[in-house]
Structure formats: structure tokens, C-alpha cells
mmCIF file of C-alpha atoms and ligand atoms in Angstrom:
data_model
loop_
_atom_site.group_PDB
_atom_site.id
_atom_site.type_symbol
_atom_site.label_atom_id
_atom_site.label_comp_id
_atom_site.label_asym_id
_atom_site.label_seq_id
_atom_site.Cartn_x
_atom_site.Cartn_y
_atom_site.Cartn_z
ATOM 1 C CA UNK A 1495 60.446 -30.101 -82.325
ATOM 2 C CA UNK A 1496 58.022 -31.737 -84.846
ATOM 3 C CA UNK A 1497 57.110 -34.769 -82.692
ATOM 4 C CA UNK A 1498 56.728 -32.929 -79.420
ATOM 5 C CA UNK A 1499 53.245 -32.559 -77.929
ATOM 6 C CA UNK A 1500 51.769 -29.119 -77.938
ATOM 7 C CA UNK A 1501 50.920 -26.917 -74.909
ATOM 8 C CA UNK A 1502 48.942 -23.745 -74.860
ATOM 9 C CA UNK A 1503 48.185 -21.682 -71.863
ATOM 10 C CA UNK A 1504 47.442 -17.951 -71.186
ATOM 11 C CA UNK A 1505 47.464 -15.382 -68.313
ATOM 12 C CA UNK A 1506 45.627 -12.109 -68.126
ATOM 13 C CA UNK A 1507 47.623 -8.989 -67.777
ATOM 14 C CA UNK A 1508 45.014 -7.586 -65.276
ATOM 15 C CA UNK A 1509 47.802 -6.911 -62.772
ATOM 16 C CA UNK A 1510 50.921 -8.646 -61.333
ATOM 17 C CA UNK A 1511 50.456 -12.430 -61.335
ATOM 18 C CA UNK A 1512 49.615 -13.883 -57.847
ATOM 19 C CA UNK A 1513 51.334 -16.561 -55.956
ATOM 20 C CA UNK A 1514 48.218 -18.672 -56.811
ATOM 21 C CA UNK A 1515 48.834 -18.181 -60.562
ATOM 22 C CA UNK A 1516 52.457 -19.137 -60.081
ATOM 23 C CA UNK A 1517 51.892 -22.239 -58.076
ATOM 24 C CA UNK A 1518 48.727 -23.284 -59.978
ATOM 25 C CA UNK A 1519 49.972 -22.635 -63.494
ATOM 26 C CA UNK A 1520 53.184 -20.713 -64.205
ATOM 27 C CA UNK A 1521 55.419 -23.145 -62.248
ATOM 28 C CA UNK A 1522 54.172 -25.890 -64.527
ATOM 29 C CA UNK A 1523 54.506 -23.730 -67.612
ATOM 30 C CA UNK A 1524 58.225 -23.456 -66.938
ATOM 31 C CA UNK A 1525 58.570 -27.188 -65.850
ATOM 32 C CA UNK A 1526 57.017 -28.409 -69.062
ATOM 33 C CA UNK A 1527 58.707 -26.084 -71.458
ATOM 34 C CA UNK A 1528 61.564 -28.299 -72.413
ATOM 35 C CA UNK A 1529 59.637 -31.436 -73.067
ATOM 36 C CA UNK A 1530 56.676 -29.862 -75.122
ATOM 37 C CA UNK A 1531 56.235 -27.401 -77.923
ATOM 38 C CA UNK A 1532 54.812 -24.553 -75.782
ATOM 39 C CA UNK A 1533 52.678 -21.601 -76.781
ATOM 40 C CA UNK A 1534 52.344 -19.154 -73.765
ATOM 41 C CA UNK A 1535 50.268 -16.114 -74.317
ATOM 42 C CA UNK A 1536 49.424 -12.951 -72.355
ATOM 43 C CA UNK A 1537 45.754 -12.576 -73.072
ATOM 44 C CA UNK A 1538 45.073 -8.812 -73.326
ATOM 45 C CA UNK A 1539 41.741 -9.534 -75.195
ATOM 46 C CA UNK A 1540 40.471 -11.470 -72.195
ATOM 47 C CA UNK A 1541 41.645 -8.714 -69.952
ATOM 48 C CA UNK A 1542 39.228 -6.091 -71.423
ATOM 49 C CA UNK A 1543 36.207 -8.124 -70.364
ATOM 50 C CA UNK A 1544 36.604 -6.007 -67.154
ATOM 51 C CA UNK A 1545 37.354 -2.259 -67.475
ATOM 52 C CA UNK A 1546 41.128 -1.576 -67.545
ATOM 53 C CA UNK A 1547 43.147 1.679 -67.319
ATOM 54 C CA UNK A 1548 44.909 1.648 -70.656
ATOM 55 C CA UNK A 1549 48.343 2.771 -69.478
ATOM 56 C CA UNK A 1550 48.365 0.063 -66.711
ATOM 57 C CA UNK A 1551 47.244 -2.607 -69.223
ATOM 58 C CA UNK A 1552 50.096 -1.582 -71.518
ATOM 59 C CA UNK A 1553 52.588 -1.613 -68.575
ATOM 60 C CA UNK A 1554 51.380 -4.915 -67.168
ATOM 61 C CA UNK A 1555 51.839 -6.761 -70.463
ATOM 62 C CA UNK A 1556 55.633 -5.900 -70.398
ATOM 63 C CA UNK A 1557 55.690 -7.035 -66.664
ATOM 64 C CA UNK A 1558 53.889 -10.255 -67.370
ATOM 65 C CA UNK A 1559 56.109 -11.235 -70.204
ATOM 66 C CA UNK A 1560 59.112 -10.370 -68.189
ATOM 67 C CA UNK A 1561 57.785 -12.547 -65.263
ATOM 68 C CA UNK A 1562 57.222 -15.497 -67.607
ATOM 69 C CA UNK A 1563 60.846 -15.270 -68.933
ATOM 70 C CA UNK A 1564 62.132 -14.934 -65.367
ATOM 71 C CA UNK A 1565 60.070 -18.022 -64.358
ATOM 72 C CA UNK A 1566 62.356 -20.027 -66.768
ATOM 73 C CA UNK A 1567 60.312 -19.827 -70.025
ATOM 74 C CA UNK A 1568 62.938 -19.440 -72.675
ATOM 75 C CA UNK A 1569 61.401 -17.257 -75.605
ATOM 76 C CA UNK A 1570 63.919 -18.842 -77.911
ATOM 77 C CA UNK A 1571 62.663 -22.369 -77.367
ATOM 78 C CA UNK A 1572 58.982 -21.558 -76.656
ATOM 79 C CA UNK A 1573 56.467 -19.314 -78.402
ATOM 80 C CA UNK A 1574 55.669 -16.434 -76.076
ATOM 81 C CA UNK A 1575 53.287 -13.869 -77.400
ATOM 82 C CA UNK A 1576 50.595 -11.364 -76.811
ATOM 83 C CA UNK A 1577 47.150 -12.446 -77.756
ATOM 84 C CA UNK A 1578 46.004 -9.479 -79.787
ATOM 85 C CA UNK A 1579 49.160 -9.525 -81.934
ATOM 86 C CA UNK A 1580 47.740 -12.687 -83.497
ATOM 87 C CA UNK A 1581 44.375 -11.626 -85.151
ATOM 88 C CA UNK A 1582 43.560 -15.370 -85.852
ATOM 89 C CA UNK A 1583 42.353 -15.521 -82.111
ATOM 90 C CA UNK A 1584 39.568 -13.039 -82.698
ATOM 91 C CA UNK A 1585 38.845 -14.572 -86.184
ATOM 92 C CA UNK A 1586 38.309 -18.035 -84.870
ATOM 93 C CA UNK A 1587 36.537 -16.946 -81.727
ATOM 94 C CA UNK A 1588 33.819 -15.439 -83.942
ATOM 95 C CA UNK A 1589 33.467 -18.702 -85.853
ATOM 96 C CA UNK A 1590 33.301 -20.748 -82.644
ATOM 97 C CA UNK A 1591 30.761 -18.413 -81.149
ATOM 98 C CA UNK A 1592 28.385 -19.777 -83.874
ATOM 99 C CA UNK A 1593 29.103 -23.389 -82.599
ATOM 100 C CA UNK A 1594 28.708 -22.596 -78.939
ATOM 101 C CA UNK A 1595 25.376 -22.694 -77.169
ATOM 102 C CA UNK A 1596 23.945 -19.902 -74.987
ATOM 103 C CA UNK A 1597 23.000 -22.511 -72.325
ATOM 104 C CA UNK A 1598 26.489 -23.756 -72.208
ATOM 105 C CA UNK A 1599 27.984 -20.276 -71.662
ATOM 106 C CA UNK A 1600 25.309 -19.558 -69.035
ATOM 107 C CA UNK A 1601 26.553 -22.470 -66.979
ATOM 108 C CA UNK A 1602 30.177 -21.166 -66.543
ATOM 109 C CA UNK A 1603 30.860 -20.537 -63.023
ATOM 110 C CA UNK A 1604 33.481 -17.888 -63.791
ATOM 111 C CA UNK A 1605 30.878 -15.848 -65.705
ATOM 112 C CA UNK A 1606 28.433 -16.294 -62.853
ATOM 113 C CA UNK A 1607 31.098 -15.135 -60.240
ATOM 114 C CA UNK A 1608 32.568 -12.276 -62.146
ATOM 115 C CA UNK A 1609 29.053 -10.936 -63.317
ATOM 116 C CA UNK A 1610 27.904 -11.107 -59.650
ATOM 117 C CA UNK A 1611 30.937 -9.193 -58.463
ATOM 118 C CA UNK A 1612 30.591 -6.541 -61.088
ATOM 119 C CA UNK A 1613 26.974 -6.087 -62.015
ATOM 120 C CA UNK A 1614 27.637 -2.688 -63.671
ATOM 121 C CA UNK A 1615 29.564 -4.180 -66.539
ATOM 122 C CA UNK A 1616 28.106 -7.536 -67.476
ATOM 123 C CA UNK A 1617 29.296 -7.252 -71.138
ATOM 124 C CA UNK A 1618 28.926 -9.645 -73.996
ATOM 125 C CA UNK A 1619 32.718 -10.246 -74.069
ATOM 126 C CA UNK A 1620 32.603 -11.550 -70.392
ATOM 127 C CA UNK A 1621 29.870 -13.978 -71.426
ATOM 128 C CA UNK A 1622 31.714 -15.285 -74.563
ATOM 129 C CA UNK A 1623 35.136 -15.258 -72.732
ATOM 130 C CA UNK A 1624 35.225 -19.093 -72.855
ATOM 131 C CA UNK A 1625 34.736 -19.206 -76.569
ATOM 132 C CA UNK A 1626 37.729 -16.824 -77.018
ATOM 133 C CA UNK A 1627 39.673 -19.197 -74.761
ATOM 134 C CA UNK A 1628 38.579 -22.188 -76.819
ATOM 135 C CA UNK A 1629 39.960 -20.350 -79.982
ATOM 136 C CA UNK A 1630 43.270 -19.685 -78.105
ATOM 137 C CA UNK A 1631 43.590 -23.383 -77.364
ATOM 138 C CA UNK A 1632 42.235 -24.988 -80.691
ATOM 139 C CA UNK A 1633 44.268 -22.714 -82.953
ATOM 140 C CA UNK A 1634 47.493 -24.425 -81.803
ATOM 141 C CA UNK A 1635 46.066 -27.975 -81.780
ATOM 142 C CA UNK A 1636 47.070 -28.175 -78.123
ATOM 143 C CA UNK A 1637 47.372 -31.537 -76.455
ATOM 144 C CA UNK A 1638 47.650 -30.067 -73.016
ATOM 145 C CA UNK A 1639 46.568 -26.934 -71.192
ATOM 146 C CA UNK A 1640 48.279 -26.363 -67.860
ATOM 147 C CA UNK A 1641 45.856 -24.331 -65.695
ATOM 148 C CA UNK A 1642 44.679 -23.895 -62.262
ATOM 149 C CA UNK A 1643 41.512 -25.829 -61.124
ATOM 150 C CA UNK A 1644 39.335 -22.850 -61.725
ATOM 151 C CA UNK A 1645 39.841 -23.143 -65.450
ATOM 152 C CA UNK A 1646 38.865 -26.886 -65.715
ATOM 153 C CA UNK A 1647 35.364 -26.089 -66.735
ATOM 154 C CA UNK A 1648 36.550 -23.824 -69.598
ATOM 155 C CA UNK A 1649 38.816 -26.552 -70.989
ATOM 156 C CA UNK A 1650 35.890 -29.011 -70.846
ATOM 157 C CA UNK A 1651 33.752 -26.567 -72.804
ATOM 158 C CA UNK A 1652 36.621 -26.223 -75.299
ATOM 159 C CA UNK A 1653 36.599 -29.970 -75.872
ATOM 160 C CA UNK A 1654 32.690 -29.917 -76.314
ATOM 161 C CA UNK A 1655 32.973 -27.134 -78.863
ATOM 162 C CA UNK A 1656 35.763 -29.051 -80.684
ATOM 163 C CA UNK A 1657 33.767 -32.294 -80.713
ATOM 164 C CA UNK A 1658 30.766 -30.500 -82.022
ATOM 165 C CA UNK A 1659 32.747 -28.760 -84.855
ATOM 166 C CA UNK A 1660 34.621 -32.056 -85.660
ATOM 167 C CA UNK A 1661 31.369 -33.936 -85.728
ATOM 168 C CA UNK A 1662 30.099 -31.669 -88.569
ATOM 169 C CA UNK A 1663 33.371 -31.106 -90.567
ATOM 170 C CA UNK A 1664 35.671 -33.954 -89.755
ATOM 171 C CA UNK A 1665 38.826 -33.870 -87.651
ATOM 172 C CA UNK A 1666 39.770 -30.283 -87.617
ATOM 173 C CA UNK A 1667 40.647 -29.785 -83.937
ATOM 174 C CA UNK A 1668 42.734 -31.847 -81.646
ATOM 175 C CA UNK A 1669 40.903 -32.445 -78.292
ATOM 176 C CA UNK A 1670 42.789 -30.859 -75.416
ATOM 177 C CA UNK A 1671 43.288 -32.099 -71.819
ATOM 178 C CA UNK A 1672 43.568 -29.841 -68.791
ATOM 179 C CA UNK A 1673 46.887 -30.235 -66.830
ATOM 180 C CA UNK A 1674 46.078 -29.262 -63.162
ATOM 181 C CA UNK A 1675 48.617 -29.916 -60.490
ATOM 182 C CA UNK A 1676 47.631 -32.319 -57.722
ATOM 183 C CA UNK A 1677 49.090 -29.852 -55.080
ATOM 184 C CA UNK A 1678 48.720 -26.066 -55.771
ATOM 185 C CA UNK A 1679 45.767 -26.263 -58.163
ATOM 186 C CA UNK A 1680 43.772 -23.865 -56.130
ATOM 187 C CA UNK A 1681 45.564 -21.579 -53.821
ATOM 188 C CA UNK A 1682 43.255 -19.680 -51.428
ATOM 189 C CA UNK A 1683 43.235 -16.135 -50.284
ATOM 190 C CA UNK A 1684 45.086 -15.699 -46.947
ATOM 191 C CA UNK A 1685 42.502 -13.611 -45.362
ATOM 192 C CA UNK A 1686 39.438 -15.440 -46.721
ATOM 193 C CA UNK A 1687 40.626 -19.002 -47.231
ATOM 194 C CA UNK A 1688 37.417 -20.197 -48.736
ATOM 195 C CA UNK A 1689 37.944 -17.958 -51.771
ATOM 196 C CA UNK A 1690 40.548 -18.316 -54.508
ATOM 197 C CA UNK A 1691 43.593 -16.108 -54.283
ATOM 198 C CA UNK A 1692 42.866 -13.586 -56.959
ATOM 199 C CA UNK A 1693 44.681 -10.355 -58.099
ATOM 200 C CA UNK A 1694 41.362 -8.388 -58.339
ATOM 201 C CA UNK A 1695 41.021 -8.999 -54.503
ATOM 202 C CA UNK A 1696 44.248 -7.302 -53.080
ATOM 203 C CA UNK A 1697 42.661 -4.859 -50.765
ATOM 204 C CA UNK A 1698 42.638 -6.866 -47.608
ATOM 205 C CA UNK A 1699 46.200 -8.319 -47.793
ATOM 206 C CA UNK A 1700 45.018 -11.846 -48.496
ATOM 207 C CA UNK A 1701 46.732 -11.972 -51.922
ATOM 208 C CA UNK A 1702 50.490 -12.320 -52.514
ATOM 209 C CA UNK A 1703 51.792 -10.794 -55.843
ATOM 210 C CA UNK A 1704 54.825 -12.299 -57.614
ATOM 211 C CA UNK A 1705 56.744 -9.063 -57.286
ATOM 212 C CA UNK A 1706 55.858 -8.195 -53.759
ATOM 213 C CA UNK A 1707 58.649 -7.160 -51.423
ATOM 214 C CA UNK A 1708 59.863 -9.913 -48.835
ATOM 215 C CA UNK A 1709 58.847 -7.877 -45.928
ATOM 216 C CA UNK A 1710 55.241 -7.481 -47.324
ATOM 217 C CA UNK A 1711 54.938 -11.276 -48.052
ATOM 218 C CA UNK A 1712 56.200 -12.125 -44.379
ATOM 219 C CA UNK A 1713 53.636 -9.699 -42.956
ATOM 220 C CA UNK A 1714 50.783 -11.218 -44.977
ATOM 221 C CA UNK A 1715 51.715 -14.686 -43.899
ATOM 222 C CA UNK A 1716 51.929 -13.702 -40.270
ATOM 223 C CA UNK A 1717 48.472 -12.163 -40.526
ATOM 224 C CA UNK A 1718 46.933 -15.167 -42.397
ATOM 225 C CA UNK A 1719 43.594 -16.276 -40.985
ATOM 226 C CA UNK A 1720 43.684 -19.718 -39.460
ATOM 227 C CA UNK A 1721 41.252 -21.192 -36.909
ATOM 228 C CA UNK A 1722 40.759 -21.507 -33.141
ATOM 229 C CA UNK A 1723 42.630 -24.779 -32.709
ATOM 230 C CA UNK A 1724 46.322 -25.055 -32.450
ATOM 231 C CA UNK A 1725 47.039 -28.238 -34.469
ATOM 232 C CA UNK A 1726 48.728 -28.085 -37.897
ATOM 233 C CA UNK A 1727 46.665 -30.673 -39.724
ATOM 234 C CA UNK A 1728 45.580 -30.835 -43.383
ATOM 235 C CA UNK A 1729 41.777 -30.644 -43.390
ATOM 236 C CA UNK A 1730 40.360 -28.143 -46.034
ATOM 237 C CA UNK A 1731 36.759 -28.602 -44.895
ATOM 238 C CA UNK A 1732 37.232 -27.713 -41.314
ATOM 239 C CA UNK A 1733 40.591 -25.956 -41.337
ATOM 240 C CA UNK A 1734 40.725 -24.061 -44.682
ATOM 241 C CA UNK A 1735 43.303 -21.483 -43.634
ATOM 242 C CA UNK A 1736 45.892 -23.809 -42.155
ATOM 243 C CA UNK A 1737 45.285 -26.376 -44.981
ATOM 244 C CA UNK A 1738 46.045 -23.544 -47.533
ATOM 245 C CA UNK A 1739 49.230 -22.821 -45.716
ATOM 246 C CA UNK A 1740 50.249 -26.470 -45.683
ATOM 247 C CA UNK A 1741 49.454 -26.725 -49.431
ATOM 248 C CA UNK A 1742 51.554 -23.580 -50.138
ATOM 249 C CA UNK A 1743 54.501 -24.933 -48.041
ATOM 250 C CA UNK A 1744 54.157 -28.249 -49.740
ATOM 251 C CA UNK A 1745 54.501 -26.871 -53.319
ATOM 252 C CA UNK A 1746 57.318 -24.559 -52.258
ATOM 253 C CA UNK A 1747 59.370 -27.276 -50.580
ATOM 254 C CA UNK A 1748 58.236 -30.509 -52.296
ATOM 255 C CA UNK A 1749 57.346 -31.928 -48.912
ATOM 256 C CA UNK A 1750 54.384 -34.221 -48.420
ATOM 257 C CA UNK A 1751 51.461 -33.083 -46.269
ATOM 258 C CA UNK A 1752 52.103 -35.705 -43.626
ATOM 259 C CA UNK A 1753 55.796 -34.795 -43.397
ATOM 260 C CA UNK A 1754 54.845 -31.200 -42.780
ATOM 261 C CA UNK A 1755 52.323 -32.283 -40.087
ATOM 262 C CA UNK A 1756 55.040 -34.310 -38.433
ATOM 263 C CA UNK A 1757 57.720 -31.547 -38.726
ATOM 264 C CA UNK A 1758 55.325 -29.113 -36.825
ATOM 265 C CA UNK A 1759 53.690 -31.429 -34.476
ATOM 266 C CA UNK A 1760 53.543 -29.823 -31.107
ATOM 267 C CA UNK A 1761 54.316 -26.434 -32.614
ATOM 268 C CA UNK A 1762 51.788 -23.505 -32.923
ATOM 269 C CA UNK A 1763 50.479 -21.507 -35.773
ATOM 270 C CA UNK A 1764 52.876 -18.657 -34.792
ATOM 271 C CA UNK A 1765 55.788 -20.928 -35.537
ATOM 272 C CA UNK A 1766 54.369 -22.264 -38.818
ATOM 273 C CA UNK A 1767 53.127 -19.088 -40.497
ATOM 274 C CA UNK A 1768 56.470 -17.230 -40.787
ATOM 275 C CA UNK A 1769 58.182 -20.487 -42.027
ATOM 276 C CA UNK A 1770 55.727 -20.663 -44.876
ATOM 277 C CA UNK A 1771 56.252 -16.962 -45.581
ATOM 278 C CA UNK A 1772 59.995 -17.378 -45.751
ATOM 279 C CA UNK A 1773 59.626 -20.397 -48.130
ATOM 280 C CA UNK A 1774 57.464 -18.270 -50.456
ATOM 281 C CA UNK A 1775 60.016 -15.329 -50.258
ATOM 282 C CA UNK A 1776 62.839 -17.602 -51.248
ATOM 283 C CA UNK A 1777 60.802 -19.243 -54.049
ATOM 284 C CA UNK A 1778 59.888 -15.797 -55.493
ATOM 285 C CA UNK A 1779 63.172 -13.876 -54.815
ATOM 286 C CA UNK A 1780 65.147 -15.029 -57.932
ATOM 287 C CA UNK A 1781 62.058 -14.469 -60.130
ATOM 288 C CA UNK A 1782 61.499 -10.895 -58.788
ATOM 289 C CA UNK A 1783 65.242 -10.007 -59.230
ATOM 290 C CA UNK A 1784 65.361 -11.524 -62.799
ATOM 291 C CA UNK A 1785 62.020 -9.742 -63.750
ATOM 292 C CA UNK A 1786 63.516 -6.452 -62.740
ATOM 293 C CA UNK A 1787 66.594 -6.859 -64.949
ATOM 294 C CA UNK A 1788 64.468 -8.102 -67.910
ATOM 295 C CA UNK A 1789 62.139 -5.091 -67.635
ATOM 296 C CA UNK A 1790 65.057 -2.699 -67.942
ATOM 297 C CA UNK A 1791 65.472 -3.880 -71.541
ATOM 298 C CA UNK A 1792 62.302 -2.734 -73.219
ATOM 299 C CA UNK A 1793 63.873 -3.315 -76.773
ATOM 300 C CA UNK A 1794 64.634 -6.931 -75.899
ATOM 301 C CA UNK A 1795 60.987 -7.427 -74.658
ATOM 302 C CA UNK A 1796 59.536 -5.884 -77.843
ATOM 303 C CA UNK A 1797 61.635 -8.137 -79.919
ATOM 304 C CA UNK A 1798 60.143 -11.048 -77.934
ATOM 305 C CA UNK A 1799 56.743 -9.792 -78.769
ATOM 306 C CA UNK A 1800 57.458 -9.481 -82.367
ATOM 307 C CA UNK A 1801 59.151 -12.959 -82.789
ATOM 308 C CA UNK A 1802 56.477 -14.564 -80.682
ATOM 309 C CA UNK A 1803 53.655 -13.102 -82.781
ATOM 310 C CA UNK A 1804 55.284 -14.272 -86.078
ATOM 311 C CA UNK A 1805 55.788 -17.816 -84.752
ATOM 312 C CA UNK A 1806 52.323 -17.949 -83.243
ATOM 313 C CA UNK A 1807 50.652 -16.587 -86.330
ATOM 314 C CA UNK A 1808 52.244 -19.114 -88.591
ATOM 315 C CA UNK A 1809 50.631 -22.004 -86.553
ATOM 316 C CA UNK A 1810 47.360 -20.139 -85.891
ATOM 317 C CA UNK A 1811 46.764 -19.236 -89.456
ATOM 318 C CA UNK A 1812 47.201 -22.856 -90.652
ATOM 319 C CA UNK A 1813 44.270 -23.859 -88.357
ATOM 320 C CA UNK A 1814 42.203 -20.810 -89.344
ATOM 321 C CA UNK A 1815 42.669 -21.548 -92.989
ATOM 322 C CA UNK A 1816 41.463 -25.106 -92.509
ATOM 323 C CA UNK A 1817 38.465 -23.835 -90.489
ATOM 324 C CA UNK A 1818 37.559 -21.246 -93.110
ATOM 325 C CA UNK A 1819 37.695 -23.797 -95.914
ATOM 326 C CA UNK A 1820 35.546 -26.304 -94.036
ATOM 327 C CA UNK A 1821 32.836 -23.767 -93.236
ATOM 328 C CA UNK A 1822 32.704 -22.378 -96.787
ATOM 329 C CA UNK A 1823 34.564 -19.162 -96.472
ATOM 330 C CA UNK A 1824 36.910 -17.996 -99.306
ATOM 331 C CA UNK A 1825 40.254 -18.093 -97.707
ATOM 332 C CA UNK A 1826 42.417 -16.481 -100.394
ATOM 333 C CA UNK A 1827 42.752 -13.251 -98.506
ATOM 334 C CA UNK A 1828 44.186 -14.723 -95.345
ATOM 335 C CA UNK A 1829 47.895 -13.934 -94.793
ATOM 336 C CA UNK A 1830 50.143 -15.856 -97.179
ATOM 337 C CA UNK A 1831 51.380 -19.244 -96.173
ATOM 338 C CA UNK A 1832 54.566 -17.939 -94.786
ATOM 339 C CA UNK A 1833 57.703 -20.185 -94.580
ATOM 340 C CA UNK A 1834 58.832 -20.917 -91.079
HETATM 341 N N1 AQP B 2385 44.495 -18.992 -56.732
HETATM 342 C C1 AQP B 2385 44.924 -19.720 -57.736
HETATM 343 N N2 AQP B 2385 45.357 -20.959 -57.436
HETATM 344 C C2 AQP B 2385 45.732 -21.773 -58.519
HETATM 345 N N3 AQP B 2385 45.833 -21.326 -59.869
HETATM 346 C C3 AQP B 2385 45.337 -20.122 -60.038
HETATM 347 N N4 AQP B 2385 45.314 -19.364 -61.191
HETATM 348 C C4 AQP B 2385 44.792 -18.089 -60.975
HETATM 349 N N5 AQP B 2385 44.553 -17.965 -59.610
HETATM 350 C C5 AQP B 2385 44.877 -19.265 -59.162
HETATM 351 C C6 AQP B 2385 45.665 -19.886 -62.510
HETATM 352 O O1 AQP B 2385 46.607 -19.035 -63.115
HETATM 353 C C7 AQP B 2385 46.389 -18.989 -64.449
HETATM 354 C C8 AQP B 2385 46.442 -17.561 -64.947
HETATM 355 O O2 AQP B 2385 45.308 -16.913 -64.383
HETATM 356 P P1 AQP B 2385 44.755 -15.457 -64.931
HETATM 357 O O3 AQP B 2385 45.571 -14.380 -64.222
HETATM 358 O O4 AQP B 2385 44.770 -15.368 -66.346
HETATM 359 O O5 AQP B 2385 43.281 -15.414 -64.515
HETATM 360 P P2 AQP B 2385 42.377 -15.654 -63.242
HETATM 361 O O6 AQP B 2385 42.216 -17.065 -63.013
HETATM 362 O O7 AQP B 2385 41.212 -14.875 -63.575
HETATM 363 O O8 AQP B 2385 43.313 -14.928 -62.194
HETATM 364 P P3 AQP B 2385 42.933 -13.957 -61.074
HETATM 365 O O9 AQP B 2385 44.121 -13.629 -60.291
HETATM 366 O O10 AQP B 2385 41.713 -14.426 -60.433
HETATM 367 O O11 AQP B 2385 42.653 -12.719 -61.988
HETATM 368 P P4 AQP B 2385 41.477 -11.679 -62.048
HETATM 369 O O12 AQP B 2385 41.335 -11.248 -60.580
HETATM 370 O O13 AQP B 2385 41.945 -10.572 -62.944
HETATM 371 O O14 AQP B 2385 40.324 -12.372 -62.534
HETATM 372 C C9 AQP B 2385 45.227 -19.768 -64.869
HETATM 373 O O15 AQP B 2385 45.587 -21.059 -65.386
HETATM 374 C C10 AQP B 2385 44.543 -19.881 -63.524
HETATM 375 O O16 AQP B 2385 43.797 -21.098 -63.456
#
């Protein structure tokens, strides 16, 4: 355990995770969980940067933790926790805000996209979201951050903040690397394949959620937007819809793009689309069934929350104590140095 490299990643409980989150991030979370010392967190504090219905937010956190366990993340071997249960995240985020430049945050494309989509609620939390994310990562001295391609910019900012802080105070933070899969790093919406598949865009049927029923998944794939040609060829610039389907099929089956092109040579989109849908159904089926079973045991999940928060706090408070000391805070009132 001691010599393993460290992983940190998070997911927002803003709804059921999408197929995009699964292929871009969660699948890797599970795959890496034996080899690394992993901290996986459901980031409720990030979620409130957009307005949430409290009862839904509460329910989705149970669902999200259940999904992670069903994906193969063993809470006994990994640290699985809810962000707000570890106060050090908010505490370090404030400190890091004072070492993050306004201009840096202004350049974040997620802030620009999300504020353009929701101009009624461009709150300060949405703006400083990447600093909280930097705190999430740096508290655990993570080596690797498995994320989708959309989060690369935030991990780069985290490194910049860490370099700046270390430059003033010495080596306090380890510099993390993003871990983005070569295939599946950016799964696109099935109806608007030039846009990332996102759970806040479920209205038009272009988004697959991990707990969707098989018949709904199949219908969405059969309706997926393609193009006016008939050839199944990977060409994201000219054929974004069909290329997205090839990408999804490739991650589900492990087949190379060229093998998929050969397999479907001479066949039409009407043949290909349901095959991709079926591959997704079979990939998600065991996760959906297992999630349902786990959700039935609320006491078990609450015990996972409690143990996860304790384990995470131990590591997070060690880093926070170091930071407080370096910047000149008196750290005697931080939680006692608990034995692990
Ligand atoms: N379409 C995607 N393709 C590949 N990776 C993706 N991720 C999300 N969408 C895709 C990755 O999944 C992890 C968890 O994401 P998240 O739910 O915390 O946040 P998000 O990126 O904001 O996801 P959504 O669905 O777009 O949520 P909303 O609509 O609430 O903002 C991250 O590693 C992300 O890169």
C-alpha cells in the first residue's frame, strides 16, 4: 500500500452518470484500482455551482456511490468518499484561491461554456470551481488523475497552482498528471455529435445514462444522428456522428477502428447502429443490476460514506497541516493526528 502511486478523481452527483463519464473516466477508475492507492470522490460541493434540487442531490449521491462500487471499485481497497464529508477540501480551496490568478480562471473553457449556458447564475463558485478541484487533487498528493479530455485544462491549472505554491514554500505538493484514455476520452452526444455527451443535456435523447433501460438505449442508438453517406469510416471532422459510434463500439469491444471498418464494410448505418447499441447494453447491464442491489442496502452505503470520510480525512489533514504551517497559520486546532 505504502509504495503504490496515488490516484484521485471525482464525479459530480448532478444526475446519473452518462455513458461518456463511464467510458471516459469510471471504466479507468475501476481498471486502475488494484494497481494504485485510489481516492475516488463524489463531489457534492462542485455540484452546487449549478442550482440543485436538494432531495435529488441527496438521492444522487447514494446512486453515484452505488454505481462506483458496481463498476468494480472496492471500498475496502480504495477510499471512496463524499467531498463535503472531508472539510479539508473547502479549507485548502480557500488557501489555493489566494494563489490562483483571476486571469487563469477566466481562461477556463468549462467556465466559459457553463456560464454561457446559464447566464442567470454565473456564481463565484462556478468561477473558482477549478481551484476547489486543485484542492481535491493536491490534498492527496495524487500522481495521476484519470479524467475525460474535457478536464485536461483543469489538471494543467492544478499543476500551475502547485508549481507556484511550491516555488514559494518548498516541495509541499506533488505535481499530478492527467490520465486520459486514447479511445473514449471524449464521447459525443448521439443527437449533436459535435457536443460532449453530458447529463445536463438529456432532453433530446442524445445522452445515455448508466442506469437507462436496454430498450431506451437501443432506441437512442437507432436514432443516432449520422451523415448523408453510407460508409462506416472513422473521420471525426467530416463524419462526427459515425466516428463517435465507432469510438463507442471500440471501447465496448476492444476492437481497433480499422477492424470495425472492415467488419462493417459494405454494410449500412442501419446495420451498424443497433450493433453498437447492443454492445453498450451488454457493457452496462451488469453494472445496472449490481447498482440496484447495492442501493437496496442503505446502511451499507452509509457505512461506506463514513469509513471513506475517515480514511480520506487522515491523508487530507496531513497535507492541510503542512500547508497551514508553511503559510503561517497556527495549526494546533486542526483535528488531532489520528492513527490510521
Ligand atoms: N462525454 C464524455 N466523454 C468522456 N469523458 C467524460 N466525462 C464526462 N463526460 C464525458 C468525464 O467523466 C468524469 C466525471 O464527470 P462529471 O460528471 O463530474 O462532470 P462533467 O464532466 O461536468 O459531466 P457532465 O455529464 O457534463 O455533467 P454536467 O452536465 O452536470 O456538467 C470526468 O472525468 C469527465 O471528464
